Amino acid sequence: GESVGLHLPTLSVQEGDNSIINCAYSNSASDYFIWYKQESGKGPQFIIDIRSNMDKRQGQRVTVLLNKTVKHLSLQIAATQPGDSAVYFCAENGGGGSNYKLTFGKGTLLTVNP
Amino acid sequence: GAGVSQSPSNKVTEKGKDVELRCDPISGHTALYWYRQSLGQGLEFLIYFQGNSAPDKSGLPSDRFSAERTGGSVSTLTIQRTQQEDSAVYLCASSLVLSGQAGGKTQYFGPGTRLLVL
């Protein structure tokens, strides 16, 4: 079946550095991707999304890059702060206006060292 | 409300007991979803609602699991005769719409109910 996976299960960075979290997907029909942040004991929090007709989208301190050629998605966090420490999930929507399901990757644990 | 809310936040029960988990979606969101997350794992899709109907129940792990939604708003996930393997965080999400424009399908999550079956 189609799946979404992550290259790195854990990432440790120094405060102030930039972080890059990667995600690979296998469904070429996926047309919508979302990054979620989940802090310990909380539900996933929406960070940023991107449609398949785009290859880059920027938010506040975050940028999502989409490479459809190699089916790769990444989340870049600028000037990483201790409050960014969390598990980050990518999720993909399988395509088609009526496809409701989001398929989640297993997550990457980001640890920010002060 | 401002966000998705879930209750209880924590539930400890004995094996064999029934539990009910509640979800209040964001006001105006027509679609509602239930997920399960085991410790250190990703999210396992359980069921979704469009309005009060649940067209696809194939994600429910067994017939001990059921869910309903009334008035196009509040949803309840019921687990009958709980087993220890049911212990997990149960997450609810809602989205403005089920299909159509990508942005409307963005799912917003509640804080979850942590279920522990002893």
JSON list of C-alpha atoms in Angstrom, two decimals:
[
{"chain": "A", "resi": 1, "resn": "GLY", "atom": "CA", "xyz": [0.00, 0.00, 0.00]},
{"chain": "A", "resi": 2, "resn": "GLU", "atom": "CA", "xyz": [0.98, 3.67, -0.20]},
{"chain": "A", "resi": 3, "resn": "SER", "atom": "CA", "xyz": [2.94, 5.04, 2.69]},
{"chain": "A", "resi": 4, "resn": "VAL", "atom": "CA", "xyz": [4.64, 8.07, 4.05]},
{"chain": "A", "resi": 5, "resn": "GLY", "atom": "CA", "xyz": [7.94, 7.68, 5.84]},
{"chain": "A", "resi": 6, "resn": "LEU", "atom": "CA", "xyz": [10.69, 9.71, 7.38]},
{"chain": "A", "resi": 7, "resn": "HIS", "atom": "CA", "xyz": [14.43, 9.58, 6.67]},
{"chain": "A", "resi": 8, "resn": "LEU", "atom": "CA", "xyz": [15.51, 10.50, 10.21]},
{"chain": "A", "resi": 9, "resn": "PRO", "atom": "CA", "xyz": [13.71, 9.35, 13.31]},
{"chain": "A", "resi": 10, "resn": "THR", "atom": "CA", "xyz": [15.63, 11.72, 15.60]},
{"chain": "A", "resi": 11, "resn": "LEU", "atom": "CA", "xyz": [17.32, 15.07, 15.12]},
{"chain": "A", "resi": 12, "resn": "SER", "atom": "CA", "xyz": [19.34, 17.01, 17.66]},
{"chain": "A", "resi": 13, "resn": "VAL", "atom": "CA", "xyz": [20.33, 20.61, 16.99]},
{"chain": "A", "resi": 14, "resn": "GLN", "atom": "CA", "xyz": [21.78, 23.55, 18.85]},
{"chain": "A", "resi": 15, "resn": "GLU", "atom": "CA", "xyz": [19.60, 26.50, 19.68]},
{"chain": "A", "resi": 16, "resn": "GLY", "atom": "CA", "xyz": [19.81, 29.06, 16.91]},
{"chain": "A", "resi": 17, "resn": "ASP", "atom": "CA", "xyz": [20.72, 26.57, 14.21]},
{"chain": "A", "resi": 18, "resn": "ASN", "atom": "CA", "xyz": [18.44, 25.75, 11.32]},
{"chain": "A", "resi": 19, "resn": "SER", "atom": "CA", "xyz": [16.67, 22.38, 11.35]},
{"chain": "A", "resi": 20, "resn": "ILE", "atom": "CA", "xyz": [15.65, 20.27, 8.40]},
{"chain": "A", "resi": 21, "resn": "ILE", "atom": "CA", "xyz": [13.22, 17.39, 8.80]},
{"chain": "A", "resi": 22, "resn": "ASN", "atom": "CA", "xyz": [12.70, 15.12, 5.84]},
{"chain": "A", "resi": 23, "resn": "CYS", "atom": "CA", "xyz": [9.85, 12.97, 4.66]},
{"chain": "A", "resi": 24, "resn": "ALA", "atom": "CA", "xyz": [9.46, 10.60, 1.72]},
{"chain": "A", "resi": 25, "resn": "TYR", "atom": "CA", "xyz": [6.13, 9.64, 0.24]},
{"chain": "A", "resi": 26, "resn": "SER", "atom": "CA", "xyz": [5.29, 6.95, -2.25]},
{"chain": "A", "resi": 27, "resn": "ASN", "atom": "CA", "xyz": [1.86, 7.92, -3.58]},
{"chain": "A", "resi": 28, "resn": "SER", "atom": "CA", "xyz": [2.45, 9.92, -6.75]},
{"chain": "A", "resi": 29, "resn": "ALA", "atom": "CA", "xyz": [-1.23, 10.89, -6.71]},
{"chain": "A", "resi": 30, "resn": "SER", "atom": "CA", "xyz": [-0.87, 12.75, -3.41]},
{"chain": "A", "resi": 31, "resn": "ASP", "atom": "CA", "xyz": [-1.85, 16.34, -3.89]},
{"chain": "A", "resi": 32, "resn": "TYR", "atom": "CA", "xyz": [-1.76, 17.85, -0.43]},
{"chain": "A", "resi": 33, "resn": "PHE", "atom": "CA", "xyz": [0.79, 17.65, 2.35]},
{"chain": "A", "resi": 34, "resn": "ILE", "atom": "CA", "xyz": [0.79, 18.88, 5.92]},
{"chain": "A", "resi": 35, "resn": "TRP", "atom": "CA", "xyz": [3.36, 19.15, 8.66]},
{"chain": "A", "resi": 36, "resn": "TYR", "atom": "CA", "xyz": [2.26, 18.73, 12.24]},
{"chain": "A", "resi": 37, "resn": "LYS", "atom": "CA", "xyz": [4.12, 19.37, 15.48]},
{"chain": "A", "resi": 38, "resn": "GLN", "atom": "CA", "xyz": [3.29, 17.28, 18.52]},
{"chain": "A", "resi": 39, "resn": "GLU", "atom": "CA", "xyz": [4.59, 18.26, 21.93]},
{"chain": "A", "resi": 40, "resn": "SER", "atom": "CA", "xyz": [4.64, 15.78, 24.74]},
{"chain": "A", "resi": 41, "resn": "GLY", "atom": "CA", "xyz": [1.17, 15.15, 26.10]},
{"chain": "A", "resi": 42, "resn": "LYS", "atom": "CA", "xyz": [-0.57, 17.22, 23.44]},
{"chain": "A", "resi": 43, "resn": "GLY", "atom": "CA", "xyz": [-2.37, 16.62, 20.18]},
{"chain": "A", "resi": 44, "resn": "PRO", "atom": "CA", "xyz": [-0.72, 17.32, 16.80]},
{"chain": "A", "resi": 45, "resn": "GLN", "atom": "CA", "xyz": [-0.63, 21.00, 15.95]},
{"chain": "A", "resi": 46, "resn": "PHE", "atom": "CA", "xyz": [-0.88, 22.21, 12.36]},
{"chain": "A", "resi": 47, "resn": "ILE", "atom": "CA", "xyz": [2.29, 23.98, 11.22]},
{"chain": "A", "resi": 48, "resn": "ILE", "atom": "CA", "xyz": [2.15, 24.45, 7.49]},
{"chain": "A", "resi": 49, "resn": "ASP", "atom": "CA", "xyz": [0.72, 22.82, 4.39]},
{"chain": "A", "resi": 50, "resn": "ILE", "atom": "CA", "xyz": [1.51, 22.72, 0.72]},
{"chain": "A", "resi": 51, "resn": "ARG", "atom": "CA", "xyz": [-0.36, 21.70, -2.39]},
{"chain": "A", "resi": 52, "resn": "SER", "atom": "CA", "xyz": [1.19, 19.59, -5.11]},
{"chain": "A", "resi": 53, "resn": "ASN", "atom": "CA", "xyz": [1.11, 22.48, -7.57]},
{"chain": "A", "resi": 54, "resn": "MET", "atom": "CA", "xyz": [3.68, 24.28, -5.45]},
{"chain": "A", "resi": 55, "resn": "ASP", "atom": "CA", "xyz": [7.28, 23.43, -4.62]},
{"chain": "A", "resi": 56, "resn": "LYS", "atom": "CA", "xyz": [7.85, 25.84, -1.75]},
{"chain": "A", "resi": 57, "resn": "ARG", "atom": "CA", "xyz": [5.82, 27.57, 0.87]},
{"chain": "A", "resi": 58, "resn": "GLN", "atom": "CA", "xyz": [6.97, 29.78, 3.70]},
{"chain": "A", "resi": 59, "resn": "GLY", "atom": "CA", "xyz": [5.49, 30.53, 7.08]},
{"chain": "A", "resi": 60, "resn": "GLN", "atom": "CA", "xyz": [6.83, 32.16, 10.17]},
{"chain": "A", "resi": 61, "resn": "ARG", "atom": "CA", "xyz": [10.30, 30.63, 10.64]},
{"chain": "A", "resi": 62, "resn": "VAL", "atom": "CA", "xyz": [9.21, 27.54, 8.73]},
{"chain": "A", "resi": 63, "resn": "THR", "atom": "CA", "xyz": [9.50, 26.58, 5.10]},
{"chain": "A", "resi": 64, "resn": "VAL", "atom": "CA", "xyz": [8.13, 23.48, 3.43]},
{"chain": "A", "resi": 65, "resn": "LEU", "atom": "CA", "xyz": [9.74, 22.21, 0.24]},
{"chain": "A", "resi": 66, "resn": "LEU", "atom": "CA", "xyz": [8.13, 19.70, -2.05]},
{"chain": "A", "resi": 67, "resn": "ASN", "atom": "CA", "xyz": [10.04, 17.76, -4.68]},
{"chain": "A", "resi": 68, "resn": "LYS", "atom": "CA", "xyz": [7.53, 15.77, -6.67]},
{"chain": "A", "resi": 69, "resn": "THR", "atom": "CA", "xyz": [10.19, 14.26, -8.90]},
{"chain": "A", "resi": 70, "resn": "VAL", "atom": "CA", "xyz": [11.67, 12.26, -6.04]},
{"chain": "A", "resi": 71, "resn": "LYS", "atom": "CA", "xyz": [8.54, 12.33, -3.87]},
{"chain": "A", "resi": 72, "resn": "HIS", "atom": "CA", "xyz": [10.25, 14.15, -1.05]},
{"chain": "A", "resi": 73, "resn": "LEU", "atom": "CA", "xyz": [8.99, 16.68, 1.45]},
{"chain": "A", "resi": 74, "resn": "SER", "atom": "CA", "xyz": [11.00, 18.67, 3.94]},
{"chain": "A", "resi": 75, "resn": "LEU", "atom": "CA", "xyz": [10.33, 21.08, 6.77]},
{"chain": "A", "resi": 76, "resn": "GLN", "atom": "CA", "xyz": [12.92, 23.73, 7.47]},
{"chain": "A", "resi": 77, "resn": "ILE", "atom": "CA", "xyz": [12.86, 25.56, 10.79]},
{"chain": "A", "resi": 78, "resn": "ALA", "atom": "CA", "xyz": [14.97, 28.70, 10.98]},
{"chain": "A", "resi": 79, "resn": "ALA", "atom": "CA", "xyz": [16.76, 29.74, 14.17]},
{"chain": "A", "resi": 80, "resn": "THR", "atom": "CA", "xyz": [15.52, 26.72, 16.09]},
{"chain": "A", "resi": 81, "resn": "GLN", "atom": "CA", "xyz": [14.39, 27.43, 19.62]},
{"chain": "A", "resi": 82, "resn": "PRO", "atom": "CA", "xyz": [13.95, 25.15, 22.65]},
{"chain": "A", "resi": 83, "resn": "GLY", "atom": "CA", "xyz": [10.20, 25.50, 22.20]},
{"chain": "A", "resi": 84, "resn": "ASP", "atom": "CA", "xyz": [10.54, 23.77, 18.85]},
{"chain": "A", "resi": 85, "resn": "SER", "atom": "CA", "xyz": [11.44, 20.53, 20.58]},
{"chain": "A", "resi": 86, "resn": "ALA", "atom": "CA", "xyz": [8.71, 18.08, 19.63]},
{"chain": "A", "resi": 87, "resn": "VAL", "atom": "CA", "xyz": [7.82, 15.22, 17.32]},
{"chain": "A", "resi": 88, "resn": "TYR", "atom": "CA", "xyz": [7.15, 16.37, 13.78]},
{"chain": "A", "resi": 89, "resn": "PHE", "atom": "CA", "xyz": [4.84, 14.41, 11.51]},
{"chain": "A", "resi": 90, "resn": "CYS", "atom": "CA", "xyz": [4.33, 14.75, 7.81]},
{"chain": "A", "resi": 91, "resn": "ALA", "atom": "CA", "xyz": [0.96, 13.77, 6.42]},
{"chain": "A", "resi": 92, "resn": "GLU", "atom": "CA", "xyz": [-0.22, 13.34, 2.89]},
{"chain": "A", "resi": 93, "resn": "ASN", "atom": "CA", "xyz": [-3.59, 13.31, 1.25]},
{"chain": "A", "resi": 94, "resn": "GLY", "atom": "CA", "xyz": [-3.88, 10.66, -1.40]},
{"chain": "A", "resi": 95, "resn": "GLY", "atom": "CA", "xyz": [-5.29, 12.85, -4.09]},
{"chain": "A", "resi": 96, "resn": "GLY", "atom": "CA", "xyz": [-8.65, 13.64, -5.57]},
{"chain": "A", "resi": 97, "resn": "GLY", "atom": "CA", "xyz": [-11.14, 16.07, -4.19]},
{"chain": "A", "resi": 98, "resn": "SER", "atom": "CA", "xyz": [-13.00, 13.35, -2.35]},
{"chain": "A", "resi": 99, "resn": "ASN", "atom": "CA", "xyz": [-10.05, 11.64, -0.75]},
{"chain": "A", "resi": 100, "resn": "TYR", "atom": "CA", "xyz": [-10.40, 12.53, 2.88]},
{"chain": "A", "resi": 101, "resn": "LYS", "atom": "CA", "xyz": [-7.71, 10.38, 4.40]},
{"chain": "A", "resi": 102, "resn": "LEU", "atom": "CA", "xyz": [-4.48, 11.76, 5.71]},
{"chain": "A", "resi": 103, "resn": "THR", "atom": "CA", "xyz": [-1.69, 9.20, 5.94]},
{"chain": "A", "resi": 104, "resn": "PHE", "atom": "CA", "xyz": [0.85, 10.04, 8.62]},
{"chain": "A", "resi": 105, "resn": "GLY", "atom": "CA", "xyz": [4.50, 9.18, 8.85]},
{"chain": "A", "resi": 106, "resn": "LYS", "atom": "CA", "xyz": [5.91, 7.81, 12.08]},
{"chain": "A", "resi": 107, "resn": "GLY", "atom": "CA", "xyz": [7.41, 11.14, 13.13]},
{"chain": "A", "resi": 108, "resn": "THR", "atom": "CA", "xyz": [10.80, 12.70, 13.79]},
{"chain": "A", "resi": 109, "resn": "LEU", "atom": "CA", "xyz": [11.81, 13.71, 17.29]},
{"chain": "A", "resi": 110, "resn": "LEU", "atom": "CA", "xyz": [13.50, 17.10, 17.24]},
{"chain": "A", "resi": 111, "resn": "THR", "atom": "CA", "xyz": [15.58, 17.99, 20.29]},
{"chain": "A", "resi": 112, "resn": "VAL", "atom": "CA", "xyz": [16.93, 21.51, 20.64]},
{"chain": "A", "resi": 113, "resn": "ASN", "atom": "CA", "xyz": [19.93, 21.88, 22.90]},
{"chain": "A", "resi": 114, "resn": "PRO", "atom": "CA", "xyz": [20.39, 25.23, 24.66]},
{"chain": "B", "resi": 1, "resn": "GLY", "atom": "CA", "xyz": [-15.31, 26.80, 20.42]},
{"chain": "B", "resi": 2, "resn": "ALA", "atom": "CA", "xyz": [-11.84, 27.98, 19.56]},
{"chain": "B", "resi": 3, "resn": "GLY", "atom": "CA", "xyz": [-10.44, 24.52, 19.03]},
{"chain": "B", "resi": 4, "resn": "VAL", "atom": "CA", "xyz": [-11.22, 20.83, 19.19]},
{"chain": "B", "resi": 5, "resn": "SER", "atom": "CA", "xyz": [-11.84, 19.68, 22.73]},
{"chain": "B", "resi": 6, "resn": "GLN", "atom": "CA", "xyz": [-11.88, 16.15, 24.08]},
{"chain": "B", "resi": 7, "resn": "SER", "atom": "CA", "xyz": [-12.96, 14.62, 27.33]},
{"chain": "B", "resi": 8, "resn": "PRO", "atom": "CA", "xyz": [-11.90, 13.08, 29.56]},
{"chain": "B", "resi": 9, "resn": "SER", "atom": "CA", "xyz": [-8.25, 14.02, 29.19]},
{"chain": "B", "resi": 10, "resn": "ASN", "atom": "CA", "xyz": [-7.26, 10.84, 31.01]},
{"chain": "B", "resi": 11, "resn": "LYS", "atom": "CA", "xyz": [-9.16, 7.63, 31.65]},
{"chain": "B", "resi": 12, "resn": "VAL", "atom": "CA", "xyz": [-8.07, 4.64, 33.65]},
{"chain": "B", "resi": 13, "resn": "THR", "atom": "CA", "xyz": [-10.34, 1.63, 33.49]},
{"chain": "B", "resi": 14, "resn": "GLU", "atom": "CA", "xyz": [-10.34, -2.03, 34.29]},
{"chain": "B", "resi": 15, "resn": "LYS", "atom": "CA", "xyz": [-10.18, -4.68, 31.63]},
{"chain": "B", "resi": 16, "resn": "GLY", "atom": "CA", "xyz": [-13.68, -5.62, 30.50]},
{"chain": "B", "resi": 17, "resn": "LYS", "atom": "CA", "xyz": [-15.27, -2.28, 31.26]},
{"chain": "B", "resi": 18, "resn": "ASP", "atom": "CA", "xyz": [-16.84, -0.02, 28.64]},
{"chain": "B", "resi": 19, "resn": "VAL", "atom": "CA", "xyz": [-15.54, 3.51, 28.04]},
{"chain": "B", "resi": 20, "resn": "GLU", "atom": "CA", "xyz": [-16.90, 6.52, 26.19]},
{"chain": "B", "resi": 21, "resn": "LEU", "atom": "CA", "xyz": [-14.66, 9.20, 24.77]},
{"chain": "B", "resi": 22, "resn": "ARG", "atom": "CA", "xyz": [-16.09, 12.53, 23.71]},
{"chain": "B", "resi": 23, "resn": "CYS", "atom": "CA", "xyz": [-15.03, 14.99, 21.02]},
{"chain": "B", "resi": 24, "resn": "ASP", "atom": "CA", "xyz": [-16.28, 18.53, 20.43]},
{"chain": "B", "resi": 25, "resn": "PRO", "atom": "CA", "xyz": [-15.10, 19.71, 17.00]},
{"chain": "B", "resi": 26, "resn": "ILE", "atom": "CA", "xyz": [-14.45, 23.26, 15.91]},
{"chain": "B", "resi": 27, "resn": "SER", "atom": "CA", "xyz": [-17.73, 25.03, 15.37]},
{"chain": "B", "resi": 28, "resn": "GLY", "atom": "CA", "xyz": [-18.80, 24.85, 11.75]},
{"chain": "B", "resi": 29, "resn": "HIS", "atom": "CA", "xyz": [-16.53, 21.96, 10.82]},
{"chain": "B", "resi": 30, "resn": "THR", "atom": "CA", "xyz": [-18.52, 19.34, 8.97]},
{"chain": "B", "resi": 31, "resn": "ALA", "atom": "CA", "xyz": [-15.94, 16.56, 9.00]},
{"chain": "B", "resi": 32, "resn": "LEU", "atom": "CA", "xyz": [-14.71, 14.79, 12.11]},
{"chain": "B", "resi": 33, "resn": "TYR", "atom": "CA", "xyz": [-12.05, 12.11, 12.49]},
{"chain": "B", "resi": 34, "resn": "TRP", "atom": "CA", "xyz": [-10.88, 9.69, 15.17]},
{"chain": "B", "resi": 35, "resn": "TYR", "atom": "CA", "xyz": [-7.30, 8.41, 15.39]},
{"chain": "B", "resi": 36, "resn": "ARG", "atom": "CA", "xyz": [-5.42, 6.22, 17.81]},
{"chain": "B", "resi": 37, "resn": "GLN", "atom": "CA", "xyz": [-1.81, 6.78, 18.78]},
{"chain": "B", "resi": 38, "resn": "SER", "atom": "CA", "xyz": [0.15, 4.18, 20.69]},
{"chain": "B", "resi": 39, "resn": "LEU", "atom": "CA", "xyz": [3.22, 5.21, 22.68]},
{"chain": "B", "resi": 40, "resn": "GLY", "atom": "CA", "xyz": [5.93, 6.52, 20.39]},
{"chain": "B", "resi": 41, "resn": "GLN", "atom": "CA", "xyz": [3.97, 5.65, 17.27]},
{"chain": "B", "resi": 42, "resn": "GLY", "atom": "CA", "xyz": [2.28, 7.50, 14.46]},
{"chain": "B", "resi": 43, "resn": "LEU", "atom": "CA", "xyz": [-1.41, 8.04, 14.08]},
{"chain": "B", "resi": 44, "resn": "GLU", "atom": "CA", "xyz": [-3.71, 5.15, 13.20]},
{"chain": "B", "resi": 45, "resn": "PHE", "atom": "CA", "xyz": [-6.89, 6.24, 11.43]},
{"chain": "B", "resi": 46, "resn": "LEU", "atom": "CA", "xyz": [-10.07, 4.81, 12.95]},
{"chain": "B", "resi": 47, "resn": "ILE", "atom": "CA", "xyz": [-13.14, 6.47, 11.47]},
{"chain": "B", "resi": 48, "resn": "TYR", "atom": "CA", "xyz": [-14.43, 9.70, 9.97]},
{"chain": "B", "resi": 49, "resn": "PHE", "atom": "CA", "xyz": [-17.79, 11.45, 9.88]},
{"chain": "B", "resi": 50, "resn": "GLN", "atom": "CA", "xyz": [-19.30, 13.68, 7.26]},
{"chain": "B", "resi": 51, "resn": "GLY", "atom": "CA", "xyz": [-22.14, 15.31, 9.11]},
{"chain": "B", "resi": 52, "resn": "ASN", "atom": "CA", "xyz": [-23.67, 12.55, 11.21]},
{"chain": "B", "resi": 53, "resn": "SER", "atom": "CA", "xyz": [-22.82, 9.69, 8.88]},
{"chain": "B", "resi": 54, "resn": "ALA", "atom": "CA", "xyz": [-19.74, 7.48, 8.92]},
{"chain": "B", "resi": 55, "resn": "PRO", "atom": "CA", "xyz": [-19.38, 6.01, 5.41]},
{"chain": "B", "resi": 56, "resn": "ASP", "atom": "CA", "xyz": [-16.20, 4.08, 6.19]},
{"chain": "B", "resi": 57, "resn": "LYS", "atom": "CA", "xyz": [-15.81, 2.12, 9.40]},
{"chain": "B", "resi": 58, "resn": "SER", "atom": "CA", "xyz": [-13.09, -0.18, 8.16]},
{"chain": "B", "resi": 59, "resn": "GLY", "atom": "CA", "xyz": [-10.44, 1.48, 10.32]},
{"chain": "B", "resi": 60, "resn": "LEU", "atom": "CA", "xyz": [-12.07, 0.42, 13.57]},
{"chain": "B", "resi": 61, "resn": "PRO", "atom": "CA", "xyz": [-9.87, -2.32, 15.12]},
{"chain": "B", "resi": 62, "resn": "SER", "atom": "CA", "xyz": [-12.73, -4.60, 16.15]},
{"chain": "B", "resi": 63, "resn": "ASP", "atom": "CA", "xyz": [-16.47, -4.72, 16.67]},
{"chain": "B", "resi": 64, "resn": "ARG", "atom": "CA", "xyz": [-15.88, -3.59, 20.26]},
{"chain": "B", "resi": 65, "resn": "PHE", "atom": "CA", "xyz": [-15.26, -0.13, 18.84]},
{"chain": "B", "resi": 66, "resn": "SER", "atom": "CA", "xyz": [-18.11, 2.08, 17.71]},
{"chain": "B", "resi": 67, "resn": "ALA", "atom": "CA", "xyz": [-18.63, 5.79, 17.15]},
{"chain": "B", "resi": 68, "resn": "GLU", "atom": "CA", "xyz": [-21.49, 8.13, 16.61]},
{"chain": "B", "resi": 69, "resn": "ARG", "atom": "CA", "xyz": [-22.01, 11.77, 15.90]},
{"chain": "B", "resi": 70, "resn": "THR", "atom": "CA", "xyz": [-25.13, 13.73, 16.67]},
{"chain": "B", "resi": 71, "resn": "GLY", "atom": "CA", "xyz": [-26.35, 17.08, 15.43]},
{"chain": "B", "resi": 72, "resn": "GLY", "atom": "CA", "xyz": [-23.35, 17.31, 13.13]},
{"chain": "B", "resi": 73, "resn": "SER", "atom": "CA", "xyz": [-21.25, 18.28, 16.10]},
{"chain": "B", "resi": 74, "resn": "VAL", "atom": "CA", "xyz": [-20.27, 16.18, 19.14]},
{"chain": "B", "resi": 75, "resn": "SER", "atom": "CA", "xyz": [-18.94, 12.68, 18.57]},
{"chain": "B", "resi": 76, "resn": "THR", "atom": "CA", "xyz": [-18.55, 9.78, 20.96]},
{"chain": "B", "resi": 77, "resn": "LEU", "atom": "CA", "xyz": [-16.16, 6.88, 20.53]},
{"chain": "B", "resi": 78, "resn": "THR", "atom": "CA", "xyz": [-17.20, 3.86, 22.57]},
{"chain": "B", "resi": 79, "resn": "ILE", "atom": "CA", "xyz": [-14.99, 0.92, 23.39]},
{"chain": "B", "resi": 80, "resn": "GLN", "atom": "CA", "xyz": [-16.80, -2.06, 24.86]},
{"chain": "B", "resi": 81, "resn": "ARG", "atom": "CA", "xyz": [-15.17, -4.74, 26.99]},
{"chain": "B", "resi": 82, "resn": "THR", "atom": "CA", "xyz": [-11.86, -2.92, 26.98]},
{"chain": "B", "resi": 83, "resn": "GLN", "atom": "CA", "xyz": [-8.63, -4.87, 26.62]},
{"chain": "B", "resi": 84, "resn": "GLN", "atom": "CA", "xyz": [-5.12, -3.89, 27.66]},
{"chain": "B", "resi": 85, "resn": "GLU", "atom": "CA", "xyz": [-4.11, -3.47, 24.03]},
{"chain": "B", "resi": 86, "resn": "ASP", "atom": "CA", "xyz": [-6.68, -0.69, 23.77]},
{"chain": "B", "resi": 87, "resn": "SER", "atom": "CA", "xyz": [-4.44, 1.49, 25.93]},
{"chain": "B", "resi": 88, "resn": "ALA", "atom": "CA", "xyz": [-3.42, 4.45, 23.78]},
{"chain": "B", "resi": 89, "resn": "VAL", "atom": "CA", "xyz": [-4.08, 8.11, 23.14]},
{"chain": "B", "resi": 90, "resn": "TYR", "atom": "CA", "xyz": [-7.29, 8.63, 21.22]},
{"chain": "B", "resi": 91, "resn": "LEU", "atom": "CA", "xyz": [-7.20, 11.77, 19.11]},
{"chain": "B", "resi": 92, "resn": "CYS", "atom": "CA", "xyz": [-10.06, 13.56, 17.47]},
{"chain": "B", "resi": 93, "resn": "ALA", "atom": "CA", "xyz": [-9.71, 16.03, 14.59]},
{"chain": "B", "resi": 94, "resn": "SER", "atom": "CA", "xyz": [-12.09, 18.13, 12.56]},
{"chain": "B", "resi": 95, "resn": "SER", "atom": "CA", "xyz": [-11.92, 19.87, 9.22]},
{"chain": "B", "resi": 96, "resn": "LEU", "atom": "CA", "xyz": [-14.05, 22.44, 7.55]},
{"chain": "B", "resi": 97, "resn": "VAL", "atom": "CA", "xyz": [-14.98, 20.09, 4.76]},
{"chain": "B", "resi": 98, "resn": "LEU", "atom": "CA", "xyz": [-14.34, 16.51, 3.83]},
{"chain": "B", "resi": 99, "resn": "SER", "atom": "CA", "xyz": [-13.44, 17.06, 0.22]},
{"chain": "B", "resi": 100, "resn": "GLY", "atom": "CA", "xyz": [-12.84, 19.87, -2.21]},
{"chain": "B", "resi": 101, "resn": "GLN", "atom": "CA", "xyz": [-10.16, 22.49, -1.86]},
{"chain": "B", "resi": 102, "resn": "ALA", "atom": "CA", "xyz": [-7.07, 21.27, -0.08]},
{"chain": "B", "resi": 103, "resn": "GLY", "atom": "CA", "xyz": [-7.09, 23.97, 2.57]},
{"chain": "B", "resi": 104, "resn": "GLY", "atom": "CA", "xyz": [-10.57, 23.02, 3.69]},
{"chain": "B", "resi": 105, "resn": "LYS", "atom": "CA", "xyz": [-9.40, 19.50, 4.38]},
{"chain": "B", "resi": 106, "resn": "THR", "atom": "CA", "xyz": [-6.79, 20.57, 6.90]},
{"chain": "B", "resi": 107, "resn": "GLN", "atom": "CA", "xyz": [-7.43, 18.57, 10.04]},
{"chain": "B", "resi": 108, "resn": "TYR", "atom": "CA", "xyz": [-7.14, 20.28, 13.40]},
{"chain": "B", "resi": 109, "resn": "PHE", "atom": "CA", "xyz": [-6.57, 18.03, 16.39]},
{"chain": "B", "resi": 110, "resn": "GLY", "atom": "CA", "xyz": [-7.78, 18.01, 19.94]},
{"chain": "B", "resi": 111, "resn": "PRO", "atom": "CA", "xyz": [-5.49, 17.27, 22.90]},
{"chain": "B", "resi": 112, "resn": "GLY", "atom": "CA", "xyz": [-6.47, 13.61, 23.02]},
{"chain": "B", "resi": 113, "resn": "THR", "atom": "CA", "xyz": [-7.77, 11.23, 25.66]},
{"chain": "B", "resi": 114, "resn": "ARG", "atom": "CA", "xyz": [-5.16, 9.04, 27.28]},
{"chain": "B", "resi": 115, "resn": "LEU", "atom": "CA", "xyz": [-6.73, 5.66, 27.95]},
{"chain": "B", "resi": 116, "resn": "LEU", "atom": "CA", "xyz": [-5.11, 3.15, 30.25]},
{"chain": "B", "resi": 117, "resn": "VAL", "atom": "CA", "xyz": [-6.68, -0.27, 30.61]},
{"chain": "B", "resi": 118, "resn": "LEU", "atom": "CA", "xyz": [-5.47, -2.17, 33.65]}
]
